[in-house]
Amino acid sequence: MSRIAGKLILITGASSGIGAACARRFAVEGADLVLWARRADRLERLAAELGAEHRVKLSVAQVDVRDRGAVDRAAEALVRAGRIPDVLINSAGLASGMTKIQEGDPEDWDRMIDTNLKGLLNVTRAILPHMIARGRGHIVNIGSTAGHQTYPMGNVYNATKFGVRALTEGMNLDVAGTPIRVSSVDPGLVETEFSEVRFHGDRQRAKSVYQGLQPLTGDDVADTIAYVVNLPEHVNILDVVIMPTAQRNVYVVHRET
Ligand code: NDP
Ligand code: 8X3
């Protein structure tokens, strides 16, 4: 049974990867969508594709989640139009660089902390009070296995994803006594643009991350998110960890050579 049809779902990071896969999956389920990211051309193309295939309402906005003013303006526009999201999927995020901390680039650190932690907070702060006032809502944060185990040169990315886990747990406590649900979906290796962004456009190096194994796709993660969102209102999944079968934890990854 689908409880997703007719819901309004706000997805950050909808221009690529897991966020775009969620948009496709939720459009199939009949949800109305609000899609945010920085690359407006990508969002418009995706909305045109989904609008042609499904009878759902779609709106897009160019929003950099690091820009608190822009986030607040975009959220206020939704609220003024009476479009308080039923579900917020905080997927906007990135790794930037992969070096030892003693050789790290503080610009990379800022990018990750400002996007993965402060960006997620900016969006949540702008939307959650309206969900609480309206008495309905579900926040799904995209964490990572990197928020459960550190790995060499993962340092600041690991810290942001451990932080996302703490924020999920904290939010979940802070909304106690309300009907708001808070969940985290924490994937392992998913082949998206993630590694290309992490390695600053080095496609060969990005490809090697997924070599010799069948990684997850954005669609696999979107399936899990759809499961979490589709549960009845009295059921809340706090955290799901999802990995390719070839991956057992951050370190144990079986590759065919
Ligand atoms: P992609 O690079 O394919 O997608 C990242 C998305 O985040 C893009 O839509 C990008 O859009 C958006 N984004 C990045 N920075 C900002 C910003 N400042 N403001 C608004 N949007 C932004 O990677 P994934 O889909 O894989 O990543 C999505 C989430 O999943 C991230 O939080 C990542 O940490 C997490 N994750 C990924 C895993 C993987 O192996 N791929 C595993 C575990 C977790 P745009 O550039 O247009 O702004
Ligand atoms: C992304 C997964 O293993 O590259 O969060 O950190 S990993």
XYZ file of C-alpha atoms and ligand atoms in Angstrom:
312
model
C 0.000 0.000 0.000
C 1.404 3.391 -0.954
C 1.021 6.184 1.576
C 3.292 8.376 -0.555
C 0.795 9.433 -3.250
C -0.317 13.044 -2.821
C 2.393 13.883 -0.284
C 4.582 16.942 -0.808
C 8.248 15.959 -0.694
C 11.118 18.451 -0.576
C 14.427 16.972 -1.741
C 17.711 18.828 -1.386
C 20.540 17.721 -3.671
C 17.940 16.687 -6.252
C 20.106 17.482 -9.285
C 22.127 14.259 -9.074
C 22.639 10.847 -7.520
C 20.513 9.786 -4.573
C 18.416 12.985 -4.555
C 17.560 12.696 -8.261
C 16.763 8.982 -7.821
C 14.407 9.888 -4.963
C 12.678 12.437 -7.202
C 12.129 9.770 -9.874
C 10.971 7.167 -7.366
C 8.551 9.494 -5.559
C 7.115 10.807 -8.843
C 6.282 7.200 -9.779
C 4.538 6.881 -6.396
C 2.444 9.999 -7.144
C 4.074 12.496 -4.777
C 4.290 16.220 -5.492
C 7.887 17.370 -5.463
C 9.952 20.406 -4.577
C 13.504 20.001 -5.870
C 16.435 22.081 -4.601
C 20.091 22.185 -5.675
C 22.561 24.699 -7.081
C 22.436 23.491 -10.711
C 19.065 24.873 -11.797
C 19.439 23.615 -15.391
C 19.663 20.039 -14.132
C 16.621 20.499 -11.900
C 14.608 21.958 -14.747
C 15.514 19.054 -17.037
C 14.537 16.534 -14.365
C 11.252 18.313 -13.636
C 10.427 18.439 -17.361
C 11.127 14.702 -17.677
C 9.031 13.806 -14.623
C 6.238 16.227 -15.526
C 5.894 14.592 -18.947
C 5.619 11.116 -17.432
C 3.628 11.583 -14.227
C 0.611 13.575 -13.063
C 2.385 15.243 -10.139
C 3.073 18.866 -9.218
C 6.729 19.822 -9.500
C 8.615 22.926 -8.546
C 12.311 23.607 -8.574
C 14.483 26.264 -6.955
C 18.156 27.054 -7.187
C 19.157 26.857 -3.527
C 22.655 26.578 -2.122
C 22.011 25.008 1.284
C 25.055 26.850 2.674
C 23.277 30.175 2.057
C 20.947 30.533 5.057
C 19.194 33.576 3.542
C 18.460 31.723 0.300
C 17.211 28.672 2.210
C 14.924 30.844 4.373
C 13.527 32.676 1.339
C 12.819 29.451 -0.539
C 11.185 27.899 2.545
C 9.084 31.033 3.203
C 7.855 30.973 -0.407
C 6.629 27.401 0.148
C 4.958 28.226 3.445
C 3.268 31.350 1.994
C 1.858 29.160 -0.772
C 0.530 26.718 1.876
C 2.985 24.069 0.667
C 4.544 22.776 3.873
C 6.420 19.587 2.949
C 5.159 16.297 4.372
C 8.649 14.883 3.901
C 12.049 16.580 3.799
C 14.923 14.560 2.368
C 18.243 16.136 3.274
C 20.422 14.630 0.534
C 22.568 17.654 -0.427
C 26.096 16.783 0.595
C 29.577 16.032 -0.591
C 33.084 14.903 0.145
C 35.767 17.281 -1.061
C 39.304 15.908 -1.265
C 40.790 12.854 0.410
C 44.080 13.623 2.079
C 45.743 13.224 5.456
C 44.590 15.866 7.902
C 48.133 17.272 8.117
C 48.024 17.890 4.364
C 44.349 18.854 4.182
C 42.998 21.897 2.382
C 40.907 24.070 4.717
C 38.795 25.115 1.698
C 37.741 21.457 1.360
C 36.980 21.299 5.087
C 34.783 24.418 4.873
C 32.933 23.019 1.855
C 32.098 19.760 3.684
C 31.252 21.265 7.070
C 29.210 24.106 5.542
C 27.230 21.761 3.267
C 26.857 18.502 5.174
C 26.300 19.950 8.643
C 25.369 23.637 8.450
C 23.432 23.202 5.187
C 21.398 20.350 6.639
C 20.762 22.486 9.722
C 19.759 25.529 7.648
C 17.141 23.561 5.729
C 15.855 21.692 8.773
C 15.568 24.895 10.828
C 13.573 26.553 8.034
C 11.117 23.660 7.545
C 10.747 21.740 10.826
C 8.862 24.423 12.844
C 6.179 24.495 10.154
C 5.879 20.705 10.231
C 5.495 20.829 14.011
C 2.885 23.633 13.849
C 0.941 21.729 11.194
C 1.230 18.471 13.193
C 2.689 16.274 10.448
C 6.090 15.684 8.896
C 9.020 13.375 8.333
C 12.685 14.303 7.987
C 15.036 11.833 6.317
C 18.730 12.659 6.562
C 21.205 10.936 4.268
C 24.034 9.857 6.529
C 26.691 7.329 5.543
C 28.646 4.311 6.684
C 31.313 7.041 7.009
C 29.282 8.211 10.005
C 29.741 4.844 11.710
C 33.429 4.052 11.014
C 36.331 6.336 10.221
C 38.805 5.443 7.478
C 42.249 6.817 6.581
C 42.000 10.240 4.935
C 38.251 10.321 5.513
C 38.800 12.611 8.533
C 36.602 15.692 7.933
C 34.047 13.872 5.755
C 33.810 11.234 8.514
C 33.371 13.999 11.082
C 30.499 15.541 9.130
C 28.718 12.205 8.755
C 29.249 11.294 12.427
C 27.778 14.767 12.997
C 24.766 14.020 10.794
C 24.166 10.907 12.906
C 24.276 12.999 16.076
C 21.936 15.560 14.532
C 19.462 12.853 13.522
C 19.486 11.467 17.046
C 19.243 14.970 18.539
C 16.359 16.031 16.281
C 14.561 12.812 17.087
C 14.764 13.654 20.796
C 13.811 17.294 20.313
C 10.558 16.432 18.535
C 9.467 13.958 21.240
C 5.796 14.530 21.999
C 5.048 15.625 18.427
C 4.008 13.376 15.529
C 7.140 14.315 13.564
C 9.304 11.396 12.422
C 13.084 11.609 11.994
C 15.117 9.001 10.127
C 18.590 8.511 8.764
C 19.455 6.369 5.768
C 23.167 5.559 5.788
C 24.564 4.058 2.572
C 27.940 2.512 1.845
C 29.339 2.622 -1.695
C 26.850 4.168 -4.131
C 27.980 4.962 -7.678
C 26.868 8.559 -8.273
C 28.826 11.740 -8.947
C 29.998 11.568 -5.323
C 33.548 10.330 -6.011
C 34.000 12.599 -9.012
C 33.178 15.546 -6.755
C 35.410 14.167 -3.994
C 38.383 13.869 -6.391
C 37.738 17.285 -7.926
C 36.694 15.966 -11.345
C 39.239 13.129 -11.674
C 36.953 10.592 -13.386
C 39.524 7.776 -13.539
C 40.171 7.928 -9.812
C 36.426 8.164 -9.170
C 35.782 5.065 -11.293
C 38.388 3.059 -9.385
C 36.362 3.398 -6.154
C 33.704 1.075 -7.616
C 36.016 -1.220 -9.591
C 35.595 -4.986 -9.143
C 32.293 -4.843 -7.264
C 28.667 -4.075 -7.897
C 28.022 -0.869 -5.983
C 24.635 0.426 -4.923
C 22.828 2.744 -7.318
C 20.904 5.861 -6.389
C 17.753 3.836 -7.148
C 18.698 1.201 -4.539
C 18.970 3.914 -1.904
C 15.773 5.602 -3.094
C 13.967 2.246 -2.649
C 15.057 2.141 0.977
C 14.058 5.760 1.528
C 10.659 5.054 -0.031
C 10.228 2.122 2.382
C 11.055 4.323 5.363
C 8.727 7.116 4.208
C 5.887 4.749 3.313
C 5.549 3.255 6.807
C 2.436 4.147 8.817
C 2.658 7.345 10.869
C 3.096 5.465 14.164
C 6.256 3.714 12.871
C 9.585 5.548 12.829
C 12.853 4.048 11.614
C 15.677 5.948 13.273
C 18.553 4.561 11.231
C 19.079 2.170 8.315
C 22.545 1.138 7.110
C 22.551 -0.095 3.503
C 25.580 -1.500 1.666
C 26.293 -3.456 -1.499
C 26.458 -7.192 -0.800
C 30.141 -6.997 -1.732
C 30.711 -4.547 1.130
C 30.406 -5.631 4.777
C 31.721 -2.510 6.442
C 33.944 0.412 5.466
C 37.007 -1.890 5.347
C 35.674 -5.238 4.203
C 34.951 -4.820 0.506
C 35.230 -7.852 -1.776
C 36.494 -6.987 -5.260
C 36.827 -9.373 -8.207
C 40.208 -8.759 -9.804
P 26.054 13.419 -5.969
O 27.315 14.184 -6.100
O 25.596 12.630 -7.139
O 24.871 14.389 -5.497
C 25.081 15.376 -4.520
C 23.935 16.361 -4.574
O 24.133 17.342 -3.545
C 23.872 17.090 -5.907
O 22.514 17.174 -6.301
C 24.393 18.476 -5.578
O 23.745 19.436 -6.400
C 23.946 18.623 -4.117
N 24.706 19.642 -3.412
C 26.032 19.647 -3.117
N 26.350 20.800 -2.495
C 25.202 21.531 -2.394
C 24.892 22.800 -1.877
N 25.825 23.583 -1.317
N 23.622 23.246 -1.951
C 22.669 22.477 -2.517
N 22.889 21.267 -3.027
C 24.155 20.796 -2.980
O 26.269 12.461 -4.706
P 25.264 11.494 -3.916
O 23.911 11.526 -4.495
O 25.942 10.212 -3.772
O 25.253 12.213 -2.510
C 24.040 12.536 -1.830
C 24.250 12.358 -0.334
O 24.530 10.988 -0.084
C 25.412 13.144 0.244
O 25.000 13.671 1.489
C 26.502 12.096 0.436
O 27.366 12.435 1.468
C 25.645 10.903 0.774
N 26.258 9.592 0.595
C 26.756 9.208 -0.621
C 27.324 7.953 -0.770
C 27.961 7.499 -2.034
O 28.759 6.529 -2.006
N 27.632 8.090 -3.181
C 27.352 7.000 0.356
C 26.815 7.517 1.573
C 26.263 8.752 1.674
P 24.401 20.757 -7.027
O 25.841 20.461 -7.282
O 23.591 20.986 -8.265
O 24.170 21.783 -5.976
C 30.161 7.851 1.068
C 30.626 6.447 1.297
O 32.649 5.024 1.868
O 32.978 6.842 0.317
O 29.594 8.391 2.203
O 32.647 7.290 2.656
S 32.290 6.418 1.560
